[in-house]
Amino acid sequence: MALMVLGEDEVKARSLVARTAFGLRRMGLAVLDQLYPPVCAACGAPLAEGGGLCASCFMQLRPITSPFCPVLGLPFETDEGVGMLSAEAIADPPPFGRARAALAYGEMVGTLVSRLKYGDRVELATFCGRLMAAAGREFWEAEPVLVPVPLHPSRLRFRRYNQSLLLAQAVGRITGLTVDPHLVVRHKRTRQQVGLSGDGRLRNVQGAFVTHPRALERLAGRPVVLVDDVYTTGATVKAVTRALKKGGAEQVDVLTFARVVIGDDVPI
């Protein structure tokens, strides 16, 4: 392949264009900040930069940190020792390998997810993605493909965007990993999971997902990390995992912004 060598004048010209574009972008952001000053996504308090939380609201988040179940990522109150599984993981082993979440679900997380999901606050995906990238750090060495949990086309037309895809793209920008939004398709329209029992959620999504006919080629031997906003009972990610395994994926892990923790009294 022939190499293109740029002349000195062309190098200077391209550099000038790049500096000008950067300057215009910064000017544009400054104008936007004047017209729409950045505020806390939860309480509306002024911020230095947009798309995040003020210190008071941030302190209400509950990060999930070690010790936790190595399979389901459920936090333990005390260190149970290396390899100790949660009762849920023992009683009902999931089809995926590991699940990790950045935060325990609570009122503040519910506010953020609702505003991202239904309130057109798409800039929140960047904030959530930073926390998710840190929570999933043990996944990244294997260079997995990031796969968002898909929406049915009819629901996507109604919402106009898939929040799981926005989260996957945010994590992808941080980690440099590939995002494949077409590896899994939701071909069965299901009712929303909110308000359904655990068994009802499982029945609702049973058979709802299929993989791309060239899934093996698209994966090229790489593992998959499924990306979603909230892990509640795991019914959805389990259904997607089964579809991926049927399509040839060998390793599937799960990464969510938050997860419901057993014993927490939170409506979802």
mmCIF file of C-alpha atoms in Angstrom, residues 1 22 93 110 152 155 206:
data_model
loop_
_atom_site.group_PDB
_atom_site.id
_atom_site.type_symbol
_atom_site.label_atom_id
_atom_site.label_comp_id
_atom_site.label_asym_id
_atom_site.label_seq_id
_atom_site.Cartn_x
_atom_site.Cartn_y
_atom_site.Cartn_z
ATOM 1 C CA MET A 1 0.000 0.000 0.000
ATOM 2 C CA PHE A 22 -11.765 22.655 18.156
ATOM 3 C CA PRO A 93 -27.672 -20.609 38.291
ATOM 4 C CA GLY A 110 -34.630 5.414 39.760
ATOM 5 C CA HIS A 152 -38.797 -4.174 19.697
ATOM 6 C CA ARG A 155 -41.235 0.431 20.949
ATOM 7 C CA GLN A 206 -39.484 -16.197 26.655
#
